[in-house]
Amino acid sequence: MAFTTLWKQLSPKWLAILIQSFSLIAIFFEGYDQGVMGGVNASPSYIDEVGIGADGIVTNTTHQGGIVSIYYLGAIVGAFAGGWLADRIGRVNGLFLSAIFALVGGALQAATQGSDFILAARVVTGLGTGALTAITPVYIAEVSSAGHRGGFLGYVFIANYLGISVAYWLDFGLAYIDNGKSPIRWRFLLAFQCVPALLLLLGVRLLPDSPRFLASAGRLEEAKEVLEHVRGNNGPEVEKEFAEICAVAANSKKSSPIEFMRILLGRSNDDAPHLGRRAWLCLWLQIMASWTGITAVTAYSPVLLKQAGYSAVKQNGLAGGLNTIGIVGTIISATIVDKFGRRKCLIWGACGLFIVNLVAASLYEGSRANPDEAESIAPAAVTMLFLFNLCYAATWGTVAFLIPTEIFPSSLRAQGNGFGITGWAIGVGWTVLVNPIMFAHLESRTYFLFAGLNLLWMPVVFFFYPETADRSLESIDAMFSSKSPLYNKMEAAYKAAGNGDVLAARGQTVSEVLEKVHTNVDDDSVSHSERL
């Protein structure tokens, strides 16, 4: 039995565990990379090595932010390049190649010998991270059933906060080596990211490819085998799902490497309607998510805790706790995102974040106005930071990565998800770059800005974002047949198409599609035999 087909020997339950395990590793890498620079930037040895300050004190915050944010430039390129490759060679092969870049980039960062060195290393790591983050959620979405797609991805995204938390807790422990002045502190932090990359590289090819990719590549028998295996049966519902996949795949065609530019400009050659609108929805969703204030809490929580009056040890411990609470939020997200839907999670999440940001800013402002009471105000301010992470992880933290995996057709899904990852990279890179500047000038008043932005995101989601919960990936095209970008018009278009009945819209039945599939497979077998 070949290594790449060992999954056939597993039960559906154990195959699901295997898929989740390697997806968790991929997202863990992204989360760890997102959180690791907080500890690295606090290391005096690193500050001196890369020339962003002297005597362990940062004097050039723009240079510091540039080193952090250039990683996201690599992630943008990696998202589109990796997505395009995954639409061509498969999701699993795409993850395998992404892991190579992630491993090399992590090793180079750990070996940093100056500013230019780490800039190049972070670009390489960004390429790997962008591709991993573009492909993994798509793979999860394509192997999940419509009613559990959000929950499945939600549980995988626990690894995002787990990665961030591990980065903080590792730094917390390493800070005790030579009072945090040892180069081991930051070099080990950067080297540790090679562990998940190596695990992914060694084991990801154990996974079967997505049935939707296999169908789009014309490998229908393999697609059927994988779908039946992950569903655990071949009953009528699975037959209908397979028929819908095949019906859509029959009209799919491979995109060019620059298709993303055509899509953005509304000039795509693909038959799917309004791809440009979908791309902009994905871009802005992730940018909005970044500007909720999450990057300030994630990367700059030690600074905020210092403003609250805590000692260095307590700052690091509470920073780790802030990200650990995100794991709880992600578990909550996994249980509610399919039950309440994507839109409600985003709207109520923005409402909660608005309130938390407003209260946190007010408390910090009270602390500034009354320094004598800062110590008594600090616990309430820190509680707001914990509530922020909990609320964000339970709503925006998962949904912002989920919607971009759902609204593109199979032939473009991985590359299409690149728009979401690009929005994430632009949003996070942008905020990480300006956060030190904002906090240097506005200090904790920056939270008033984040509160106002969250208030703005609520009507944006209400009017423009579709509901994808409990709807098959193939049926979502029907919503975008509407010429209007408004949610109510998209819903009307979906209902007009028989509530997204893919086969009825094409004038086909399950039996007709399956018969055609069997005929094509038989013809291919005959042709292959004749060639032999």
Short mmCIF file of C-alpha atoms in Angstrom, two decimals:
data_model
loop_
_atom_site.label_atom_id
_atom_site.label_comp_id
_atom_site.label_asym_id
_atom_site.label_seq_id
_atom_site.Cartn_x
_atom_site.Cartn_y
_atom_site.Cartn_z
CA MET A 1 0.00 0.00 0.00
CA ALA A 2 1.50 3.34 -1.09
CA PHE A 3 2.12 5.99 1.56
CA THR A 4 -0.32 8.40 -0.13
CA THR A 5 -3.19 5.88 -0.06
CA LEU A 6 -2.90 4.74 3.56
CA TRP A 7 -5.95 6.89 4.35
CA LYS A 8 -8.12 4.26 2.65
CA GLN A 9 -7.41 1.91 5.56
CA LEU A 10 -8.83 4.39 8.09
CA SER A 11 -12.40 4.62 9.33
CA PRO A 12 -14.26 7.88 8.52
CA LYS A 13 -13.78 8.96 12.14
CA TRP A 14 -10.02 8.45 12.09
CA LEU A 15 -9.72 9.99 8.63
CA ALA A 16 -11.49 13.11 9.96
CA ILE A 17 -9.07 13.18 12.90
CA LEU A 18 -6.10 12.87 10.52
CA ILE A 19 -7.40 15.71 8.32
CA GLN A 20 -8.01 17.91 11.34
CA SER A 21 -4.61 17.10 12.85
CA PHE A 22 -2.57 18.22 9.86
CA SER A 23 -4.86 21.20 9.28
CA LEU A 24 -4.27 22.15 12.93
CA ILE A 25 -0.50 21.96 12.37
CA ALA A 26 -0.73 24.26 9.33
CA ILE A 27 -2.82 26.85 11.17
CA PHE A 28 -0.64 26.49 14.29
CA PHE A 29 2.32 27.59 12.17
CA GLU A 30 0.40 30.69 11.03
CA GLY A 31 -0.67 31.52 14.59
CA TYR A 32 2.80 31.00 16.03
CA ASP A 33 4.33 33.23 13.36
CA GLN A 34 1.73 35.89 14.08
CA GLY A 35 2.55 35.97 17.79
CA VAL A 36 6.29 35.26 17.85
CA MET A 37 7.50 38.76 17.00
CA GLY A 38 6.06 40.18 20.21
CA GLY A 39 8.64 38.25 22.21
CA VAL A 40 11.40 38.71 19.63
CA ASN A 41 10.93 42.50 19.62
CA ALA A 42 11.28 42.51 23.42
CA SER A 43 14.71 40.82 23.31
CA PRO A 44 17.62 43.28 23.79
CA SER A 45 19.98 41.03 21.83
CA TYR A 46 17.65 41.05 18.83
CA ILE A 47 17.25 44.83 18.97
CA ASP A 48 21.02 45.23 18.77
CA GLU A 49 21.46 42.49 16.13
CA VAL A 50 19.08 43.97 13.57
CA GLY A 51 19.89 47.61 14.31
CA ILE A 52 16.50 48.93 15.42
CA GLY A 53 17.92 50.46 18.61
CA ALA A 54 20.81 50.50 21.03
CA ASP A 55 21.49 48.94 24.41
CA GLY A 56 18.33 46.85 24.06
CA ILE A 57 16.04 49.86 23.62
CA VAL A 58 14.09 50.37 20.37
CA THR A 59 14.75 53.81 18.89
CA ASN A 60 13.45 53.25 15.35
CA THR A 61 9.84 52.05 15.60
CA THR A 62 9.30 52.42 11.84
CA HIS A 63 12.19 50.03 11.13
CA GLN A 64 10.84 47.68 13.80
CA GLY A 65 7.37 47.72 12.27
CA GLY A 66 8.82 47.26 8.78
CA ILE A 67 10.61 44.03 9.77
CA VAL A 68 7.38 42.71 11.24
CA SER A 69 5.13 43.78 8.37
CA ILE A 70 7.31 42.77 5.38
CA TYR A 71 6.39 39.19 6.27
CA TYR A 72 2.84 40.03 5.19
CA LEU A 73 4.07 41.16 1.77
CA GLY A 74 5.46 37.67 1.28
CA ALA A 75 2.15 36.27 2.53
CA ILE A 76 0.22 38.14 -0.18
CA VAL A 77 2.40 36.69 -2.94
CA GLY A 78 2.33 33.26 -1.27
CA ALA A 79 -1.47 33.29 -1.01
CA PHE A 80 -2.02 33.84 -4.73
CA ALA A 81 0.90 31.70 -5.93
CA GLY A 82 0.02 28.88 -3.52
CA GLY A 83 -3.69 29.19 -4.29
CA TRP A 84 -3.07 29.02 -8.04
CA LEU A 85 -0.81 25.97 -7.60
CA ALA A 86 -3.39 24.28 -5.36
CA ASP A 87 -6.05 24.78 -8.03
CA ARG A 88 -3.66 23.12 -10.50
CA ILE A 89 -1.86 20.36 -8.59
CA GLY A 90 -4.23 19.77 -5.70
CA ARG A 91 -4.71 20.95 -2.14
CA VAL A 92 -2.40 18.37 -0.54
CA ASN A 93 0.48 18.94 -2.98
CA GLY A 94 0.02 22.67 -2.47
CA LEU A 95 0.34 22.25 1.31
CA PHE A 96 3.46 20.12 0.84
CA LEU A 97 5.23 22.80 -1.22
CA SER A 98 4.09 25.53 1.19
CA ALA A 99 5.63 23.63 4.10
CA ILE A 100 9.01 23.67 2.33
CA PHE A 101 8.98 27.49 2.19
CA ALA A 102 7.79 27.66 5.80
CA LEU A 103 10.62 25.39 6.97
CA VAL A 104 13.35 27.22 5.04
CA GLY A 105 12.05 30.63 6.12
CA GLY A 106 11.93 29.65 9.79
CA ALA A 107 15.50 28.32 9.68
CA LEU A 108 16.74 31.50 7.99
CA GLN A 109 15.06 33.73 10.58
CA ALA A 110 16.68 31.81 13.41
CA ALA A 111 20.08 32.29 11.75
CA THR A 112 19.62 36.05 11.29
CA GLN A 113 22.82 38.09 10.89
CA GLY A 114 21.51 41.63 10.56
CA SER A 115 18.58 43.66 9.25
CA ASP A 116 18.78 42.71 5.55
CA PHE A 117 19.10 39.03 6.46
CA ILE A 118 15.93 38.93 8.55
CA LEU A 119 14.00 41.00 6.01
CA ALA A 120 14.72 38.39 3.33
CA ALA A 121 14.04 35.52 5.74
CA ARG A 122 10.67 36.95 6.75
CA VAL A 123 9.63 37.29 3.10
CA VAL A 124 10.42 33.59 2.54
CA THR A 125 8.46 32.64 5.66
CA GLY A 126 5.61 34.88 4.51
CA LEU A 127 5.45 33.03 1.19
CA GLY A 128 4.99 29.74 3.03
CA THR A 129 2.52 31.14 5.55
CA GLY A 130 0.42 32.85 2.88
CA ALA A 131 0.15 29.65 0.88
CA LEU A 132 -0.64 27.52 3.95
CA THR A 133 -3.30 29.94 5.12
CA ALA A 134 -4.83 30.17 1.64
CA ILE A 135 -5.01 26.41 1.05
CA THR A 136 -5.81 24.92 4.48
CA PRO A 137 -9.24 26.56 5.05
CA VAL A 138 -10.22 25.72 1.45
CA TYR A 139 -9.30 22.08 1.99
CA ILE A 140 -11.34 22.00 5.21
CA ALA A 141 -14.33 23.65 3.51
CA GLU A 142 -14.25 21.20 0.61
CA VAL A 143 -14.20 18.03 2.70
CA SER A 144 -16.81 19.26 5.21
CA SER A 145 -20.57 18.89 4.91
CA ALA A 146 -22.66 22.05 4.45
CA GLY A 147 -24.15 21.91 7.95
CA HIS A 148 -20.83 21.46 9.77
CA ARG A 149 -18.40 23.41 7.58
CA GLY A 150 -18.11 26.39 9.94
CA GLY A 151 -17.71 24.23 13.03
CA PHE A 152 -15.06 22.05 11.40
CA LEU A 153 -13.01 25.10 10.43
CA GLY A 154 -13.67 26.67 13.84
CA TYR A 155 -12.11 23.74 15.66
CA VAL A 156 -9.11 23.86 13.31
CA PHE A 157 -8.66 27.55 14.06
CA ILE A 158 -8.16 26.72 17.72
CA ALA A 159 -4.60 26.11 16.53
CA ASN A 160 -4.29 29.77 15.51
CA TYR A 161 -4.64 30.94 19.11
CA LEU A 162 -2.73 27.92 20.37
CA GLY A 163 0.20 29.00 18.17
CA ILE A 164 0.01 32.58 19.43
CA SER A 165 -0.19 31.33 23.03
CA VAL A 166 2.76 28.98 22.67
CA ALA A 167 4.83 31.86 21.26
CA TYR A 168 4.02 34.02 24.28
CA TRP A 169 4.54 31.29 26.89
CA LEU A 170 7.85 30.26 25.32
CA ASP A 171 9.01 33.87 25.51
CA PHE A 172 7.79 34.04 29.09
CA GLY A 173 10.09 31.13 30.00
CA LEU A 174 13.03 32.18 27.83
CA ALA A 175 12.98 35.67 29.33
CA TYR A 176 14.48 34.16 32.50
CA ILE A 177 17.70 33.16 30.67
CA ASP A 178 20.29 35.81 31.51
CA ASN A 179 17.43 38.17 32.43
CA GLY A 180 16.18 38.02 28.83
CA LYS A 181 19.42 39.35 27.35
CA SER A 182 20.62 36.06 25.86
CA PRO A 183 20.35 35.63 22.05
CA ILE A 184 18.91 32.19 22.80
CA ARG A 185 15.69 33.95 23.73
CA TRP A 186 14.87 35.22 20.24
CA ARG A 187 16.76 32.67 18.14
CA PHE A 188 14.97 29.75 19.82
CA LEU A 189 11.62 31.51 19.40
CA LEU A 190 12.24 31.86 15.65
CA ALA A 191 13.70 28.36 15.27
CA PHE A 192 10.72 26.69 17.00
CA GLN A 193 8.46 27.47 14.03
CA CYS A 194 10.43 24.87 12.05
CA VAL A 195 8.85 22.11 14.19
CA PRO A 196 5.28 22.38 12.82
CA ALA A 197 6.63 23.04 9.31
CA LEU A 198 8.68 19.83 9.46
CA LEU A 199 5.75 17.79 10.81
CA LEU A 200 3.57 19.06 7.99
CA LEU A 201 6.23 18.30 5.40
CA LEU A 202 6.62 14.72 6.65
CA GLY A 203 2.96 13.82 7.00
CA VAL A 204 0.62 15.95 4.90
CA ARG A 205 0.78 13.58 1.92
CA LEU A 206 -1.01 10.99 4.04
CA LEU A 207 -4.21 12.96 3.38
CA PRO A 208 -6.55 12.37 0.43
CA ASP A 209 -7.11 15.32 -1.85
CA SER A 210 -10.34 17.27 -1.81
CA PRO A 211 -13.20 15.59 -3.74
CA ARG A 212 -14.05 18.96 -5.28
CA PHE A 213 -10.53 19.44 -6.61
CA LEU A 214 -10.46 15.87 -7.92
CA ALA A 215 -13.76 16.42 -9.74
CA SER A 216 -12.56 19.71 -11.25
CA ALA A 217 -9.48 17.81 -12.49
CA GLY A 218 -11.70 15.17 -14.14
CA ARG A 219 -10.79 12.46 -11.62
CA LEU A 220 -14.42 11.62 -10.84
CA GLU A 221 -13.98 8.08 -9.51
CA GLU A 222 -11.36 9.28 -7.04
CA ALA A 223 -13.62 12.18 -6.05
CA LYS A 224 -16.49 9.79 -5.38
CA GLU A 225 -14.27 7.46 -3.34
CA VAL A 226 -12.95 10.30 -1.15
CA LEU A 227 -16.40 11.85 -0.66
CA GLU A 228 -17.96 8.55 0.40
CA HIS A 229 -15.06 7.86 2.74
CA VAL A 230 -15.18 11.23 4.53
CA ARG A 231 -18.99 11.08 4.76
CA GLY A 232 -18.95 7.49 5.97
CA ASN A 233 -21.67 6.30 3.57
CA ASN A 234 -22.89 6.35 -0.04
CA GLY A 235 -26.54 7.16 0.65
CA PRO A 236 -28.90 9.49 -1.26
CA GLU A 237 -27.55 12.69 0.34
CA VAL A 238 -23.98 11.80 -0.61
CA GLU A 239 -25.13 10.85 -4.12
CA LYS A 240 -26.82 14.23 -4.50
CA GLU A 241 -23.75 16.05 -3.20
CA PHE A 242 -21.53 14.14 -5.62
CA ALA A 243 -23.91 14.88 -8.50
CA GLU A 244 -23.83 18.61 -7.68
CA ILE A 245 -20.02 18.55 -7.52
CA CYS A 246 -19.83 16.82 -10.90
CA ALA A 247 -22.40 19.11 -12.52
CA VAL A 248 -20.44 22.20 -11.51
CA ALA A 249 -17.05 20.62 -12.30
CA ALA A 250 -18.21 19.83 -15.85
CA ASN A 251 -18.19 23.56 -16.67
CA SER A 252 -15.02 24.46 -14.78
CA LYS A 253 -11.80 25.54 -16.43
CA LYS A 254 -8.34 26.23 -15.09
CA SER A 255 -7.43 29.84 -14.42
CA SER A 256 -4.27 31.64 -15.46
CA PRO A 257 -1.61 32.73 -12.94
CA ILE A 258 -2.77 36.34 -13.36
CA GLU A 259 -6.48 35.56 -13.13
CA PHE A 260 -6.62 37.37 -9.79
CA MET A 261 -5.91 40.67 -11.57
CA ARG A 262 -8.71 40.06 -14.07
CA ILE A 263 -11.05 39.18 -11.22
CA LEU A 264 -10.26 42.36 -9.31
CA LEU A 265 -10.92 44.42 -12.43
CA GLY A 266 -14.15 42.53 -13.20
CA ARG A 267 -12.73 41.06 -16.43
CA SER A 268 -12.47 37.38 -15.54
CA ASN A 269 -12.97 34.79 -18.30
CA ASP A 270 -14.66 32.42 -15.85
CA ASP A 271 -18.39 31.74 -16.29
CA ALA A 272 -19.15 32.22 -12.57
CA PRO A 273 -20.99 35.52 -11.99
CA HIS A 274 -19.54 38.59 -10.27
CA LEU A 275 -16.17 37.20 -9.24
CA GLY A 276 -14.86 40.73 -8.78
CA ARG A 277 -17.53 41.48 -6.19
CA ARG A 278 -16.64 38.30 -4.32
CA ALA A 279 -12.95 39.23 -4.33
CA TRP A 280 -13.59 42.68 -2.86
CA LEU A 281 -15.89 41.22 -0.21
CA CYS A 282 -13.07 38.89 0.88
CA LEU A 283 -10.44 41.63 0.85
CA TRP A 284 -12.47 44.06 2.91
CA LEU A 285 -13.71 41.45 5.35
CA GLN A 286 -10.16 40.63 6.44
CA ILE A 287 -9.09 44.28 6.48
CA MET A 288 -12.07 45.07 8.69
CA ALA A 289 -11.14 42.15 10.96
CA SER A 290 -7.61 43.51 11.36
CA TRP A 291 -8.93 46.96 12.24
CA THR A 292 -11.18 45.68 15.03
CA GLY A 293 -8.11 46.13 17.22
CA ILE A 294 -6.94 42.51 17.31
CA THR A 295 -3.35 43.19 16.20
CA ALA A 296 -2.93 45.73 18.98
CA VAL A 297 -4.01 43.17 21.56
CA THR A 298 -1.98 40.34 19.99
CA ALA A 299 1.36 41.99 19.20
CA TYR A 300 1.39 44.93 21.57
CA SER A 301 -0.31 43.59 24.69
CA PRO A 302 2.92 43.88 26.77
CA VAL A 303 2.97 47.61 25.95
CA LEU A 304 -0.68 47.97 26.95
CA LEU A 305 -0.11 46.05 30.17
CA LYS A 306 2.88 48.25 30.95
CA GLN A 307 0.61 51.28 30.57
CA ALA A 308 -1.76 49.59 33.03
CA GLY A 309 1.08 49.59 35.58
CA TYR A 310 2.06 45.89 35.72
CA SER A 311 5.61 44.62 36.26
CA ALA A 312 7.55 42.96 33.44
CA VAL A 313 6.87 39.43 34.74
CA LYS A 314 3.13 40.08 35.09
CA GLN A 315 3.08 41.73 31.64
CA ASN A 316 4.43 38.60 29.97
CA GLY A 317 2.23 36.26 31.99
CA LEU A 318 -0.95 38.22 31.28
CA ALA A 319 0.00 38.56 27.59
CA GLY A 320 0.17 34.78 27.35
CA GLY A 321 -3.15 34.51 29.16
CA LEU A 322 -4.74 37.00 26.74
CA ASN A 323 -4.01 34.73 23.82
CA THR A 324 -4.83 31.54 25.70
CA ILE A 325 -8.36 32.85 26.26
CA GLY A 326 -8.64 33.04 22.47
CA ILE A 327 -8.69 29.24 22.41
CA VAL A 328 -11.87 29.31 24.47
CA GLY A 329 -13.37 31.87 22.08
CA THR A 330 -12.57 29.70 19.07
CA ILE A 331 -14.31 26.72 20.69
CA ILE A 332 -17.35 28.95 21.20
CA SER A 333 -17.15 29.98 17.53
CA ALA A 334 -17.10 26.36 16.40
CA THR A 335 -20.35 25.72 18.27
CA ILE A 336 -22.26 28.82 17.11
CA VAL A 337 -21.08 29.68 13.58
CA ASP A 338 -23.28 27.07 11.87
CA LYS A 339 -26.17 27.50 14.30
CA PHE A 340 -26.51 31.29 14.10
CA GLY A 341 -24.90 31.90 10.72
CA ARG A 342 -21.96 33.97 9.51
CA ARG A 343 -23.71 37.35 9.40
CA LYS A 344 -25.05 37.31 12.96
CA CYS A 345 -21.63 36.27 14.28
CA LEU A 346 -19.97 39.19 12.49
CA ILE A 347 -22.58 41.82 13.38
CA TRP A 348 -22.94 40.89 17.05
CA GLY A 349 -19.20 40.34 17.27
CA ALA A 350 -18.55 43.90 16.03
CA CYS A 351 -21.11 45.19 18.53
CA GLY A 352 -19.36 43.39 21.38
CA LEU A 353 -15.94 44.63 20.26
CA PHE A 354 -17.24 48.19 20.03
CA ILE A 355 -18.42 48.04 23.64
CA VAL A 356 -15.21 46.41 24.92
CA ASN A 357 -12.95 48.87 23.08
CA LEU A 358 -14.98 51.82 24.35
CA VAL A 359 -14.89 50.65 27.97
CA ALA A 360 -11.17 49.77 27.78
CA ALA A 361 -10.30 53.18 26.31
CA SER A 362 -12.38 54.94 28.96
CA LEU A 363 -10.66 53.01 31.76
CA TYR A 364 -7.20 53.75 30.40
CA GLU A 365 -8.18 57.40 30.03
CA GLY A 366 -9.33 57.45 33.63
CA SER A 367 -6.00 55.95 34.65
CA ARG A 368 -4.13 58.70 32.75
CA ALA A 369 -6.25 61.45 34.33
CA ASN A 370 -5.91 59.98 37.84
CA PRO A 371 -2.46 58.34 38.16
CA ASP A 372 -3.04 57.67 41.84
CA GLU A 373 -5.93 55.38 40.97
CA ALA A 374 -4.13 53.58 38.12
CA GLU A 375 -3.44 50.51 40.22
CA SER A 376 -7.11 50.07 41.15
CA ILE A 377 -8.28 50.68 37.57
CA ALA A 378 -5.75 48.29 35.99
CA PRO A 379 -7.60 45.00 36.70
CA ALA A 380 -10.78 46.29 35.02
CA ALA A 381 -8.79 47.50 31.99
CA VAL A 382 -7.07 44.13 31.65
CA THR A 383 -10.43 42.36 31.97
CA MET A 384 -11.58 44.32 28.92
CA LEU A 385 -8.56 43.03 26.97
CA PHE A 386 -9.48 39.46 27.92
CA LEU A 387 -13.10 40.04 26.88
CA PHE A 388 -11.90 41.51 23.61
CA ASN A 389 -9.91 38.40 22.71
CA LEU A 390 -12.76 36.14 23.76
CA CYS A 391 -15.30 38.05 21.67
CA TYR A 392 -13.03 38.36 18.62
CA ALA A 393 -12.08 34.68 18.61
CA ALA A 394 -15.72 33.64 18.95
CA THR A 395 -16.81 35.71 15.94
CA TRP A 396 -14.51 37.54 13.54
CA GLY A 397 -11.48 35.37 14.23
CA THR A 398 -13.04 32.38 12.47
CA VAL A 399 -15.72 33.83 10.19
CA ALA A 400 -13.33 36.20 8.42
CA PHE A 401 -11.33 33.15 7.28
CA LEU A 402 -14.42 31.05 6.58
CA ILE A 403 -16.43 33.17 4.11
CA PRO A 404 -13.61 33.51 1.52
CA THR A 405 -13.39 29.69 1.31
CA GLU A 406 -17.09 29.42 0.54
CA ILE A 407 -17.96 31.99 -2.12
CA PHE A 408 -15.68 31.02 -5.02
CA PRO A 409 -16.24 28.15 -7.50
CA SER A 410 -14.11 25.00 -7.10
CA SER A 411 -11.82 25.75 -10.03
CA LEU A 412 -10.86 29.07 -8.43
CA ARG A 413 -11.44 28.41 -4.74
CA ALA A 414 -7.86 28.24 -3.50
CA GLN A 415 -6.74 31.16 -5.65
CA GLY A 416 -9.95 33.00 -4.74
CA ASN A 417 -9.23 32.51 -1.05
CA GLY A 418 -6.01 34.35 -1.80
CA PHE A 419 -8.07 37.54 -1.81
CA GLY A 420 -9.07 36.85 1.78
CA ILE A 421 -5.47 36.12 2.78
CA THR A 422 -4.36 39.26 0.92
CA GLY A 423 -6.88 41.26 2.93
CA TRP A 424 -5.54 39.61 6.09
CA ALA A 425 -1.93 40.38 5.11
CA ILE A 426 -2.74 43.98 4.15
CA GLY A 427 -4.82 44.53 7.27
CA VAL A 428 -2.41 42.91 9.73
CA GLY A 429 0.70 44.28 8.00
CA TRP A 430 -0.81 47.76 7.90
CA THR A 431 -1.92 47.78 11.53
CA VAL A 432 1.32 46.19 12.77
CA LEU A 433 3.24 48.91 10.94
CA VAL A 434 1.19 51.79 12.36
CA ASN A 435 0.41 50.34 15.81
CA PRO A 436 3.74 51.42 17.36
CA ILE A 437 3.28 54.88 15.83
CA MET A 438 -0.33 55.18 17.06
CA PHE A 439 0.50 53.98 20.56
CA ALA A 440 3.54 56.28 20.69
CA HIS A 441 1.36 59.31 19.97
CA LEU A 442 -2.17 58.38 21.08
CA GLU A 443 -1.23 55.75 23.67
CA SER A 444 -4.32 53.93 24.94
CA ARG A 445 -6.63 56.45 23.25
CA THR A 446 -6.09 54.35 20.13
CA TYR A 447 -8.90 52.17 21.49
CA PHE A 448 -11.41 54.95 20.85
CA LEU A 449 -10.46 54.68 17.17
CA PHE A 450 -10.96 50.91 17.18
CA ALA A 451 -14.34 51.35 18.92
CA GLY A 452 -15.53 53.69 16.17
CA LEU A 453 -14.39 51.35 13.42
CA ASN A 454 -16.24 48.39 14.94
CA LEU A 455 -19.38 50.50 14.99
CA LEU A 456 -18.88 51.14 11.26
CA TRP A 457 -18.35 47.46 10.41
CA MET A 458 -21.84 46.49 11.63
CA PRO A 459 -23.88 48.16 8.81
CA VAL A 460 -21.25 47.17 6.23
CA VAL A 461 -21.78 43.48 7.08
CA PHE A 462 -25.56 43.90 7.34
CA PHE A 463 -25.98 45.40 3.88
CA PHE A 464 -23.30 43.67 1.79
CA TYR A 465 -22.27 40.25 3.12
CA PRO A 466 -24.10 37.02 2.15
CA GLU A 467 -25.19 34.20 4.43
CA THR A 468 -23.43 30.95 3.53
CA ALA A 469 -24.27 28.78 6.55
CA ASP A 470 -25.89 25.40 5.82
CA ARG A 471 -25.61 25.93 2.06
CA SER A 472 -23.59 23.71 -0.25
CA LEU A 473 -20.51 25.25 -1.82
CA GLU A 474 -21.99 24.59 -5.26
CA SER A 475 -25.25 26.44 -4.48
CA ILE A 476 -23.62 29.69 -3.38
CA ASP A 477 -23.09 30.83 -6.99
CA ALA A 478 -26.85 31.45 -7.15
CA MET A 479 -26.57 34.36 -4.70
CA PHE A 480 -24.11 36.14 -6.94
CA SER A 481 -26.37 35.91 -9.97
CA SER A 482 -27.97 39.09 -8.60
CA LYS A 483 -26.75 42.30 -10.24
CA SER A 484 -27.13 44.10 -6.91
CA PRO A 485 -24.43 43.79 -4.22
CA LEU A 486 -27.04 44.12 -1.45
CA TYR A 487 -27.70 41.18 0.86
CA ASN A 488 -31.49 41.18 0.43
CA LYS A 489 -31.14 41.05 -3.37
CA MET A 490 -28.67 38.16 -3.14
CA GLU A 491 -31.09 36.27 -0.90
CA ALA A 492 -33.90 36.87 -3.40
CA ALA A 493 -31.71 35.50 -6.21
CA TYR A 494 -30.90 32.42 -4.12
CA LYS A 495 -34.58 31.72 -3.45
CA ALA A 496 -35.45 32.32 -7.12
CA ALA A 497 -32.97 29.58 -8.01
CA GLY A 498 -34.93 27.05 -5.96
CA ASN A 499 -33.01 27.86 -2.78
CA GLY A 500 -29.78 27.14 -4.57
CA ASP A 501 -30.84 23.83 -6.13
CA VAL A 502 -27.83 23.34 -8.38
CA LEU A 503 -29.23 20.47 -10.43
CA ALA A 504 -32.70 21.99 -10.94
CA ALA A 505 -31.12 25.24 -12.14
CA ARG A 506 -29.31 23.22 -14.81
CA GLY A 507 -32.39 21.16 -15.70
CA GLN A 508 -30.73 17.96 -14.46
CA THR A 509 -31.50 15.21 -11.96
CA VAL A 510 -29.20 13.19 -9.73
CA SER A 511 -29.67 10.03 -11.80
CA GLU A 512 -28.93 11.83 -15.08
CA VAL A 513 -25.70 13.31 -13.77
CA LEU A 514 -24.53 10.03 -12.23
CA GLU A 515 -25.33 8.13 -15.42
CA LYS A 516 -23.29 10.62 -17.42
CA VAL A 517 -20.42 10.31 -14.95
CA HIS A 518 -20.44 6.50 -15.22
CA THR A 519 -20.52 6.72 -19.00
CA ASN A 520 -17.53 9.06 -19.07
CA VAL A 521 -15.60 6.87 -16.65
CA ASP A 522 -16.34 3.76 -18.76
CA ASP A 523 -15.24 5.58 -21.92
CA ASP A 524 -12.01 6.65 -20.25
CA SER A 525 -11.36 3.07 -19.12
CA VAL A 526 -11.89 1.76 -22.67
CA SER A 527 -9.57 4.40 -24.12
CA HIS A 528 -6.91 3.55 -21.54
CA SER A 529 -7.19 -0.18 -22.34
CA GLU A 530 -6.86 0.51 -26.06
CA ARG A 531 -3.71 2.57 -25.48
CA LEU A 532 -2.24 -0.33 -23.51
#
